[in-house]
Short mmCIF file of C-alpha atoms in Angstrom, two decimals:
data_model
loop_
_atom_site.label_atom_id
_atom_site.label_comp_id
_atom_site.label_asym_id
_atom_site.label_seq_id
_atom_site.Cartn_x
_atom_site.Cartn_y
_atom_site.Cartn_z
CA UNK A 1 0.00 0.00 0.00
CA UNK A 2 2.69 2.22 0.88
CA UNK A 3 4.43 1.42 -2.50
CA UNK A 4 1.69 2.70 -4.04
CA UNK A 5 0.92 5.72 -2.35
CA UNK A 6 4.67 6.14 -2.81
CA UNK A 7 4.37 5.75 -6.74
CA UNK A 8 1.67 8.80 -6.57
CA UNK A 9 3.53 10.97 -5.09
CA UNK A 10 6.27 10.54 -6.82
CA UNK A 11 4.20 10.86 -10.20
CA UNK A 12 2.62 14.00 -9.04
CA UNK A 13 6.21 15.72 -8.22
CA UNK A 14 7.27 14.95 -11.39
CA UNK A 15 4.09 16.42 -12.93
CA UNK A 16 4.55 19.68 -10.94
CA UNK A 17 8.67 19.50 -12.43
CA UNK A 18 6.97 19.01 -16.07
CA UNK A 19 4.50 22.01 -15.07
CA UNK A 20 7.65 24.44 -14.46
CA UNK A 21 9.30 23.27 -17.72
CA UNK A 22 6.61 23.42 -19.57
CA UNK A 23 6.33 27.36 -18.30
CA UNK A 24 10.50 27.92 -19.31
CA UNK A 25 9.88 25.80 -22.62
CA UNK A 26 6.63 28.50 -23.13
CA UNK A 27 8.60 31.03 -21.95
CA UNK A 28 11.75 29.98 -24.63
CA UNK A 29 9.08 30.04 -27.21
CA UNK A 30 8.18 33.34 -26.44
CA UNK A 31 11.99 34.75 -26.78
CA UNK A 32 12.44 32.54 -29.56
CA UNK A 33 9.10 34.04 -31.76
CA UNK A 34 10.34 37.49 -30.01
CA UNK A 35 13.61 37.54 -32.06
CA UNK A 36 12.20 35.84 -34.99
CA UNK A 37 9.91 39.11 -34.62
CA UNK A 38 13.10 41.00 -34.21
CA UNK A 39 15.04 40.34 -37.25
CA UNK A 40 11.71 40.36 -39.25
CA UNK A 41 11.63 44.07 -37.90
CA UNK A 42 15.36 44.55 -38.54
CA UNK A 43 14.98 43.23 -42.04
CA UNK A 44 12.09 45.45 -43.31
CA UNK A 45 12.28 48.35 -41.07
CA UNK A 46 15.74 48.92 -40.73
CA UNK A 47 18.03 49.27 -37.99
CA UNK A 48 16.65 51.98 -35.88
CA UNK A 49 12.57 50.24 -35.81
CA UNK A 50 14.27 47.27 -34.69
CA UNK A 51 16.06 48.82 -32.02
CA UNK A 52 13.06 50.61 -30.52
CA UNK A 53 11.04 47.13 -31.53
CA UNK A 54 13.95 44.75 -29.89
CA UNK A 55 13.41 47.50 -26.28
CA UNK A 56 10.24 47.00 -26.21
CA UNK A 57 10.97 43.16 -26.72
CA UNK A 58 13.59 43.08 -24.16
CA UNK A 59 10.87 44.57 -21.82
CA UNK A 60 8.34 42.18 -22.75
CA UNK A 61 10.65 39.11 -22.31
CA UNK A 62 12.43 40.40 -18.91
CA UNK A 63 8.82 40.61 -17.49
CA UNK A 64 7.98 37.45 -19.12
CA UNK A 65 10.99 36.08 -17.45
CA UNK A 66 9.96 37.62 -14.48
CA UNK A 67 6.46 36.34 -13.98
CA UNK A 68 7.73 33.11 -14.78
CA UNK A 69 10.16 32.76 -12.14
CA UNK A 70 7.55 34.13 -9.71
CA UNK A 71 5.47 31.46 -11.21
CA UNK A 72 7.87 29.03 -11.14
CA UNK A 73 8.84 29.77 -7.54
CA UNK A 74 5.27 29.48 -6.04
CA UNK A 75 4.67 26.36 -8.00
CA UNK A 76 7.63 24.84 -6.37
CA UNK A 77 6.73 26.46 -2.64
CA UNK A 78 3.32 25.21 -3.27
CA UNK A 79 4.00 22.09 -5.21
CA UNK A 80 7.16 20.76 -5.73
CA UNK A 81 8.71 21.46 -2.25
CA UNK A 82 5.69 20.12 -0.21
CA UNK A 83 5.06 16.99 -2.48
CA UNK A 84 8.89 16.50 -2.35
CA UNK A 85 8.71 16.53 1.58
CA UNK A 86 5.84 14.33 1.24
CA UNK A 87 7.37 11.75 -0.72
CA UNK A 88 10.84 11.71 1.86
CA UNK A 89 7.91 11.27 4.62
CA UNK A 90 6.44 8.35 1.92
CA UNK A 91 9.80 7.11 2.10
CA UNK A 92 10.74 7.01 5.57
CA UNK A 93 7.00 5.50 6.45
CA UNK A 94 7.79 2.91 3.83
CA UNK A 95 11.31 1.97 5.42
CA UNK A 96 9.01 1.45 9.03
CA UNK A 97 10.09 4.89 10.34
CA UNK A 98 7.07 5.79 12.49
CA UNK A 99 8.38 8.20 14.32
CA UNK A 100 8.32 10.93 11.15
CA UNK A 101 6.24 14.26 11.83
CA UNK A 102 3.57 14.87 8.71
CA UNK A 103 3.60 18.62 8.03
CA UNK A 104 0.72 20.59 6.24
CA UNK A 105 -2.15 18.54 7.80
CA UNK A 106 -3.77 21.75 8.45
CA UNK A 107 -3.97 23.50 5.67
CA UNK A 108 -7.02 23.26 3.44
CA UNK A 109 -5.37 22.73 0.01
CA UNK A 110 -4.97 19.89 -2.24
CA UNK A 111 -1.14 19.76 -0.41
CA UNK A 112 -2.91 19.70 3.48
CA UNK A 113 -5.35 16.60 2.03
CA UNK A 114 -2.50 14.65 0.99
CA UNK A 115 -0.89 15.35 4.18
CA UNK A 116 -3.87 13.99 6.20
CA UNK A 117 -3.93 10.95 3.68
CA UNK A 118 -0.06 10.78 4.93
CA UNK A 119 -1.23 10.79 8.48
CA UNK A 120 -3.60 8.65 7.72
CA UNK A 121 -1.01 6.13 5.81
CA UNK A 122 0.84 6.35 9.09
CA UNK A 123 -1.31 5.76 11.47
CA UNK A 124 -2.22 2.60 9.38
CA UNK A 125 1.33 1.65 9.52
CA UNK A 126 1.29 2.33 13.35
CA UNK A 127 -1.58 -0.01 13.73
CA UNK A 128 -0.30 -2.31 11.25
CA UNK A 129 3.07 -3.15 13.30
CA UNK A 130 1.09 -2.91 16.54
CA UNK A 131 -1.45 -5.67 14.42
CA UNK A 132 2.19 -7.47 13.66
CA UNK A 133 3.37 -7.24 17.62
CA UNK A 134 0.24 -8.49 18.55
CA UNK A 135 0.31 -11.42 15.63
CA UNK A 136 4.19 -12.04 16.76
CA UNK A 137 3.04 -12.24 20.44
CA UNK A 138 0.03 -14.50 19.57
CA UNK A 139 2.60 -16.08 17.39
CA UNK A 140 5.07 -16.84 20.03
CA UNK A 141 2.03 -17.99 22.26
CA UNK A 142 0.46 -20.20 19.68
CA UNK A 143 4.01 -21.73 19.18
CA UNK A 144 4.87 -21.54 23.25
CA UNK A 145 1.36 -23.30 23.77
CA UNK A 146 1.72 -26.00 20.67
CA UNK A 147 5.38 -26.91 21.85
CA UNK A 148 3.28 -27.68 25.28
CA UNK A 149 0.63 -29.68 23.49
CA UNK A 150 3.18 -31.35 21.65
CA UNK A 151 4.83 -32.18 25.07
CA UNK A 152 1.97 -33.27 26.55
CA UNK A 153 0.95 -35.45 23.96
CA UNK A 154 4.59 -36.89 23.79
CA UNK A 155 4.90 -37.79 27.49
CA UNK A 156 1.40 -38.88 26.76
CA UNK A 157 2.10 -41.19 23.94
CA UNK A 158 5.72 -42.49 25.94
CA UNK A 159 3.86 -43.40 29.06
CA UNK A 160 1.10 -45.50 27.18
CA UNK A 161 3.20 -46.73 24.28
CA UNK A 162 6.09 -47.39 26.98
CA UNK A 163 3.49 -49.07 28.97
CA UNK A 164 2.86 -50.98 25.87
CA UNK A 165 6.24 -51.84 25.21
CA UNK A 166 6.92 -52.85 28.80
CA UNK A 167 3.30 -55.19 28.43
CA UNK A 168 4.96 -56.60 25.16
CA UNK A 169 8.59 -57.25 26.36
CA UNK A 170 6.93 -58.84 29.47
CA UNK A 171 5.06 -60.82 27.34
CA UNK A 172 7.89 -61.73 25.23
CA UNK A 173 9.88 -63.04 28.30
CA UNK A 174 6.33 -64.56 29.78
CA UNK A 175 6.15 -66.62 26.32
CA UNK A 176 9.88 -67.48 26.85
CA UNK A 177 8.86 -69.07 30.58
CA UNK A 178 5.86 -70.38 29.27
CA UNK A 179 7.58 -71.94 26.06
CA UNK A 180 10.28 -73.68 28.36
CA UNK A 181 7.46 -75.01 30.92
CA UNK A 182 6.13 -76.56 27.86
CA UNK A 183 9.16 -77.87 26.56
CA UNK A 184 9.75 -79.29 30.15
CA UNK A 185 6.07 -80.53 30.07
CA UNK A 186 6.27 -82.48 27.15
CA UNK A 187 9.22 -84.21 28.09
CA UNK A 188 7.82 -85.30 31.51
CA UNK A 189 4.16 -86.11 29.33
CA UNK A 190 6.23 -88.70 27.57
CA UNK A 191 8.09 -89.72 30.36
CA UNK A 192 4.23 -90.14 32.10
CA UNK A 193 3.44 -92.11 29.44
CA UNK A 194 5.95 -94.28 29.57
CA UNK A 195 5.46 -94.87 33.02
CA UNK A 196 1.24 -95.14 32.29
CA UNK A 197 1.73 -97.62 29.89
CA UNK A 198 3.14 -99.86 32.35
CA UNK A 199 0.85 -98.90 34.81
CA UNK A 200 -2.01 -99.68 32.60
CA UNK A 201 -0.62 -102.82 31.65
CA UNK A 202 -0.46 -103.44 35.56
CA UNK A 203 -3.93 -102.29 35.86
CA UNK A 204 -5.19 -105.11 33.33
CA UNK A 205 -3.44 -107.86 35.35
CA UNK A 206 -5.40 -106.18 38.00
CA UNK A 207 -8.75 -106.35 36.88
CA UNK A 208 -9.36 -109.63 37.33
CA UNK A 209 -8.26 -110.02 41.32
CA UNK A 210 -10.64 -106.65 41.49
CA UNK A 211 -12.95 -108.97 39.57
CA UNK A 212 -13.04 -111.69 42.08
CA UNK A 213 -13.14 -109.47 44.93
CA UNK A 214 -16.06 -107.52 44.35
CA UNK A 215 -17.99 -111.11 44.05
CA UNK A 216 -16.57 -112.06 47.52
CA UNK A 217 -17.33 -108.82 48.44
CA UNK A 218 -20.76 -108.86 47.17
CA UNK A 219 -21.45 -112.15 49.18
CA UNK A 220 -20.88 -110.51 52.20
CA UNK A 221 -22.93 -107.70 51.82
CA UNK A 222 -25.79 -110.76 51.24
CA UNK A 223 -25.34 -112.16 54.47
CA UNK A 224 -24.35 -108.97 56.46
CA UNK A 225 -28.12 -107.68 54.86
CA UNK A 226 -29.75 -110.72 56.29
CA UNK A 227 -28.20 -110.42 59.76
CA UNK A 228 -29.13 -106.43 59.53
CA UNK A 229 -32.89 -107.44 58.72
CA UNK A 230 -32.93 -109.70 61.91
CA UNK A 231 -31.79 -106.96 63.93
CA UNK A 232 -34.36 -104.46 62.69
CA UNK A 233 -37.25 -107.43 63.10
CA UNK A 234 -35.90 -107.79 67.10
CA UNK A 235 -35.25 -104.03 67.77
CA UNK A 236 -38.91 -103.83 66.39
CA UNK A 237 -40.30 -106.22 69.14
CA UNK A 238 -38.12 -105.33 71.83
CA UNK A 239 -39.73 -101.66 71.58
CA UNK A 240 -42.91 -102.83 71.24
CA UNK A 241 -42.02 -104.62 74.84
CA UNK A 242 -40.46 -101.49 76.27
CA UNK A 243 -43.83 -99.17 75.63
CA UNK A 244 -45.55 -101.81 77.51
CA UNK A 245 -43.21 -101.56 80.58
CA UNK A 246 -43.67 -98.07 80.20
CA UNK A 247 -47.19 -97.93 80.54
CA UNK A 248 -47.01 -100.57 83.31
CA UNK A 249 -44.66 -98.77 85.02
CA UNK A 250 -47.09 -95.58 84.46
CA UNK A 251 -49.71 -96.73 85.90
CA UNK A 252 -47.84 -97.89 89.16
CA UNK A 253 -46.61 -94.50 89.52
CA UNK A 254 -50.54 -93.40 89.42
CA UNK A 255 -50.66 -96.08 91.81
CA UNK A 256 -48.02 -94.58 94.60
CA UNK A 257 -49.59 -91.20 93.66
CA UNK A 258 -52.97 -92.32 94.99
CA UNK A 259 -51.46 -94.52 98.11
CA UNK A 260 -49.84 -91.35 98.82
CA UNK A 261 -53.10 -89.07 98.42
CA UNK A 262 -54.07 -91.71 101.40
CA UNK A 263 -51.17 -91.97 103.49
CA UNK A 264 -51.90 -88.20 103.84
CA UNK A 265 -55.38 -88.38 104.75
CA UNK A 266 -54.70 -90.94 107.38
CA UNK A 267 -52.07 -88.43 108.42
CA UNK A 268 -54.46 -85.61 109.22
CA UNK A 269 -57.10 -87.97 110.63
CA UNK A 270 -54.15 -89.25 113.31
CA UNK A 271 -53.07 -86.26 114.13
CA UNK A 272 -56.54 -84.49 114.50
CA UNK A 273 -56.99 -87.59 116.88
CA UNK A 274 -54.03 -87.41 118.57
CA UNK A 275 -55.76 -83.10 119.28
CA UNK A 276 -58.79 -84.65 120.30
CA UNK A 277 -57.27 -87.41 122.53
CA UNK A 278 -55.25 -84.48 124.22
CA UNK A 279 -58.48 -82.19 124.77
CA UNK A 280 -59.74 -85.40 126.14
CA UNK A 281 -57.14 -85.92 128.37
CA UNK A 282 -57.49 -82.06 129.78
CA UNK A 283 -60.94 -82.45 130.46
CA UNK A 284 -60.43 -85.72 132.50
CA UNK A 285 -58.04 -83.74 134.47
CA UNK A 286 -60.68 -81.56 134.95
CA UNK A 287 -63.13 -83.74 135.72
CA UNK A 288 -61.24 -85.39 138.26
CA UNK A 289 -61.73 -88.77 139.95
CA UNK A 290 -64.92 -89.27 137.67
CA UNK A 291 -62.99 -88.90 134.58
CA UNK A 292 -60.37 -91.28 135.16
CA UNK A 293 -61.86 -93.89 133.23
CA UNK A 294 -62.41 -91.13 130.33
CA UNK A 295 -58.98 -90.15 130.76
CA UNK A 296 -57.14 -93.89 130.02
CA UNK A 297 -59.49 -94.06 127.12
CA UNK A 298 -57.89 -90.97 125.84
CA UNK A 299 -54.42 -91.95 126.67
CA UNK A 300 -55.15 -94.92 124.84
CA UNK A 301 -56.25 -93.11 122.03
CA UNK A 302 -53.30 -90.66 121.89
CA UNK A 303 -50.90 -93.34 121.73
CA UNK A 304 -53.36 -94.89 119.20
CA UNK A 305 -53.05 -91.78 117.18
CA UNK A 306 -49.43 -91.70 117.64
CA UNK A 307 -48.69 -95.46 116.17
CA UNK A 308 -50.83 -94.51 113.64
CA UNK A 309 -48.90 -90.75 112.68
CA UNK A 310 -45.65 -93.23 113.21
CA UNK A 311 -46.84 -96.14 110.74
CA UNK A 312 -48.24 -93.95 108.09
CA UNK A 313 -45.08 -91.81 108.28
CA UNK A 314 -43.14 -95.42 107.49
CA UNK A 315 -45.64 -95.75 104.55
CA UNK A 316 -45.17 -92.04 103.19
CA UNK A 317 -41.38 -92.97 103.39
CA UNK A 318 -41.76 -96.28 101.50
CA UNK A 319 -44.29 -94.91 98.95
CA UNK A 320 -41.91 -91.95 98.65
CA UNK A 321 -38.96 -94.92 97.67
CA UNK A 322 -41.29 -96.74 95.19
CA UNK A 323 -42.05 -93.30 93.52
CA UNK A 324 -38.79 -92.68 93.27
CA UNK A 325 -37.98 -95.82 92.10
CA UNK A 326 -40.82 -95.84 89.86
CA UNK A 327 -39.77 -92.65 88.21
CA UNK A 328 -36.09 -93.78 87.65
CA UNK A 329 -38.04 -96.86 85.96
CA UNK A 330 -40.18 -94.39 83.76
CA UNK A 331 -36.93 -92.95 82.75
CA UNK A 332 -34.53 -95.70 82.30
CA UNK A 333 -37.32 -96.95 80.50
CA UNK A 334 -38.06 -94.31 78.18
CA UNK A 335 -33.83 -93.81 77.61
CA UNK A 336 -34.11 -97.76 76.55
CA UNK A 337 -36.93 -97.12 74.56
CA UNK A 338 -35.44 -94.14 72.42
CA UNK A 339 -31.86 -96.05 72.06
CA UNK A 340 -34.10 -98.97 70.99
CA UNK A 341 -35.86 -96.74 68.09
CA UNK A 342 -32.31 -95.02 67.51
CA UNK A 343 -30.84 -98.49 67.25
CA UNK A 344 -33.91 -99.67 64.74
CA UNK A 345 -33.37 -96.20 62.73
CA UNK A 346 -29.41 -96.94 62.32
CA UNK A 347 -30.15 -100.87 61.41
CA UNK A 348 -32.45 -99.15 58.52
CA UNK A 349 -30.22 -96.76 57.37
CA UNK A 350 -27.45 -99.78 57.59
CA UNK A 351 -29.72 -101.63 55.53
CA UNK A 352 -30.47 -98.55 53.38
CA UNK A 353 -26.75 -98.35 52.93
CA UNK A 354 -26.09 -102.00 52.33
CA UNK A 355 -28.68 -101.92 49.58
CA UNK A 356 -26.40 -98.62 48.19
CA UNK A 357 -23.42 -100.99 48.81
CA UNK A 358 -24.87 -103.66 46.70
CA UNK A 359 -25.62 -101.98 44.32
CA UNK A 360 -22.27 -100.27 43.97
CA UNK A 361 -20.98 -103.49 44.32
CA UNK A 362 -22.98 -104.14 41.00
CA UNK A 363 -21.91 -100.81 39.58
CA UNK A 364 -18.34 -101.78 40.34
CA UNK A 365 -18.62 -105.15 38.84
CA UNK A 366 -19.54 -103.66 35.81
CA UNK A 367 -17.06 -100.61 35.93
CA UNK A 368 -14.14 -103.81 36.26
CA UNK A 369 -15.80 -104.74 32.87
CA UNK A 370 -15.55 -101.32 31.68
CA UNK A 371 -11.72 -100.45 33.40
CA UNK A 372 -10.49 -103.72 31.43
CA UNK A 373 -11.66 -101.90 27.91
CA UNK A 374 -10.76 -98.51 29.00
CA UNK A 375 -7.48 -99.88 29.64
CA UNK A 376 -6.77 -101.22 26.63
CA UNK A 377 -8.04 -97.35 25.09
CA UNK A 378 -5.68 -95.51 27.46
CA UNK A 379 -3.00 -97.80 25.91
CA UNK A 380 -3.30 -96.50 22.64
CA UNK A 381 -4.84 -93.33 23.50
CA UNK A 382 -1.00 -92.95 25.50
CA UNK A 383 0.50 -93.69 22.20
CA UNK A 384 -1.20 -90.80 20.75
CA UNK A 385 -0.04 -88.64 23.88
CA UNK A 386 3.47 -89.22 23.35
CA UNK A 387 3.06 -88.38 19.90
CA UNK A 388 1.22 -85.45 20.87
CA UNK A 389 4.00 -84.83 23.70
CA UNK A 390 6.53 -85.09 21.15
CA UNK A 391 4.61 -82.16 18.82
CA UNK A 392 4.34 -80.07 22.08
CA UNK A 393 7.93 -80.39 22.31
CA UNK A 394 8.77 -78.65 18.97
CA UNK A 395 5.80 -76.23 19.19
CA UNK A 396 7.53 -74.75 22.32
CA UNK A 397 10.56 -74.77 20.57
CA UNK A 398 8.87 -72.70 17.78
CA UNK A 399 7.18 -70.13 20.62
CA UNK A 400 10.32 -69.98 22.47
CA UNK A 401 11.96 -68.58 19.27
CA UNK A 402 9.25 -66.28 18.24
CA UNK A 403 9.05 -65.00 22.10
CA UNK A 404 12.99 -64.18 21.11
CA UNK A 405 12.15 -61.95 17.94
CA UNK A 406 9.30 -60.69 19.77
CA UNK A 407 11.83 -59.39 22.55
CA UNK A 408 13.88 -58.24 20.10
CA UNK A 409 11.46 -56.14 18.20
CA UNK A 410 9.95 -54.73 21.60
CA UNK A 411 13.80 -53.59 22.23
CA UNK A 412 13.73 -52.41 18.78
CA UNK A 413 10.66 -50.37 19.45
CA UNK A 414 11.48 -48.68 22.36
CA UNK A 415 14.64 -47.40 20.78
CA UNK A 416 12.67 -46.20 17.72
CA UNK A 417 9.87 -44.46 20.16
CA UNK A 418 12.30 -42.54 22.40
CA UNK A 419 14.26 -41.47 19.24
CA UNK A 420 10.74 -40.14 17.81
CA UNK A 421 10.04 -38.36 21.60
CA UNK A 422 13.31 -36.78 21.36
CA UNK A 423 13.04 -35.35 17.75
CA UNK A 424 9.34 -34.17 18.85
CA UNK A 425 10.28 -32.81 21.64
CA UNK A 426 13.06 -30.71 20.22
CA UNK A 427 11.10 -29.68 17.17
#
């Protein structure tokens, strides 16, 4: 824009130097057409008209020459020297001097509006490198702030790509364990299946002592069932015997109970005997030598009373034994009675289980049977194993060698990704 602006001026001064010789060149043509005048004069006249004609011509040109300095001079104090200032202002604005002063921005000619378009050209170019701070600050922060994104995203990217790395080299070195547990494994497979086949060839020479076993076995359980179905059939009767005692011994209890309901009314009836014999005996006293007769009746009577209180106390006592006793009885009773039905519930569930056992017996008979086939299978099917064992063996072999190049690579990786980081981080 300057450039421009620049150009303008520029054209315009040289305009305003064409204006002045234009003016001179008119002026030239003036003497020129003046002396061509002259010796026209000179060469019809004669001498003395051209003198007086080349005075008055003199005069003519000296005050043409005159006005056209004066001319010349205000075009160049109102043109040429101002546009000429201008265009050194034009220049030092263009070369980023800001600092310039523009001159004639108050007048009101054509020279003051191109003054103010000067001040206006520099103020533009005073917000235009204020705009350019501004853009190199927001610059510098766009690049400050990007070199901190890309830092961010590059410890970013290290800690989950190193994190992969580390998962892949531990893999690596878990596929190297794993590979040599394998290799390990299928050697001890085939030594297992080695030692199985011999085991299994055991087993069949096994089978048939098993065989004869389980019928010996299954004899047994026969006659140990039998015995166990007596039992129940005894333990059956002998609590059928038991609930009898019970009740018997029940209803002596009830018995004793009832003796004893009587033992204590005899008990009160002595003993309000043994009050009346005494009021008898008082009275007598009283009566004197006519109740003496009343009063060995009641004497009699007391100690009547008194046997009696003494004998039914014995009785009390003795019922208070057989109660006891009778109790205990109930008790022991009921104890034999529930080990009786415990001993019953056992001899079913013995004969529950013996059942069970027989039939397992049966199962086991069978699964002899089945052992002596699936022997022979496990023979062959070992045979396979040690083939397989054998495979296993060269598979791990295989993964042990890949886990190597997989280490290697993970190594290689690592080295390529902090080399990236670096060049990242420094760009």
């Amino acid at each position: 824009m300057f450039g421009t602006k620049f150009k303008i001026m520029r054209l315009l001064s040289s305009l305003t130097f064409r204006l002045q010789a234009i003016t001179i060149t008119l002026s030239l043509v003036g003497v020129f057409f003046g002396i061509k005048s002259y010796l026209h004069v000179l060469d019809q006249f004669g001498s003395e008209k051209a003198f007086s004609f080349f005075n008055d011509l003199m005069v003519q040109v000296g005050v043409a020459l005159f006005f056209n300095i004066i001319a010349a001079l205000i075009i160049y104090r109102i043109a040429t020297s101002p546009i000429r200032k201008l265009c050194e202002i034009m220049r030092s604005l263009s070369e980023g001097k800001l600092d310039v002063e523009i001159p004639y921005v108050e007048k009101g000619t054509e020279i003051g509006s191109m003054s103010r378009k000067v001040a206006i050209f520099k103020q533009n170019a005073i917000d235009k490198e204020k705009l350019e701070e501004q853009q190199q600050i927001q610059e510098s922060k766009t690049k400050e702030e990007k070199k901190r994104t890309m830092e961010r995203l590059a410890s970013d990217f290290e800690k989950a790509v190193s994190s992969v790395v580390e998962i892949v080299a531990t893999s690596a070195i878990d596929m190297q364990a794993n590979a040599k547990n394998l290799s390990q494994m299928s050697d001890q497979t085939s030594e297992q299946s080695s030692m199985v086949v011999s085991a299994t060839e055991q087993t069949s020479s096994n089978v048939d002592t098993v065989a004869a076993a389980v019928e010996q076995l299954s004899a047994s359980i026969g006659e140990i069932n039998s015995q166990v179905s007596e039992s129940t059939r005894i333990s059956g009767e002998a609590v059928v015997k038991v609930r009898r005692a019970d009740a018997t011994v029940s209803t002596l209890s009830e018995a004793t109970q009832q003796i004893g309901d009587v033992v204590k009314l005899i008990q009160d009836i002595a003993e309000q005997t043994n009050l009346l014999a005494l009021n008898a005996t008082i009275e007598a006293a009283r009566a004197g030598e006519a109740g003496k007769g009343f009063a060995v009746v009641a004497s009699e009577v007391k100690n009547l009373a008194s046997q009696t209180g003494r004998a039914t106390e014995e009785i009390a006592q003795k019922i208070a034994t057989v109660q006891a006793v009778s109790k205990e009885s109930v008790e022991a009773i009921q104890s034999i009675g529930e080990i009786i039905d415990q001993t019953s519930e056992i001899s079913k569930m013995i004969s529950g289980a013996i059942c069970q056992q027989n039939e397992a017996t049966e199962a086991i008979s069978k699964n002899v049977q089945q052992v002596f086939v699936g022997t022979q299978e496990v023979s062959s099917s070992i045979l396979n194993v040690t083939n397989v064992a054998s495979q296993s063996h060269m598979a791990a072999n295989e993964v042990l060698e890949d886990s190597n190049k997989l280490l290697q690579q993970s190594e290689l990786m690592r080295t390529e990704i902090n080399s990236f980081l670096h060049k990242t981080r420094q760009d």
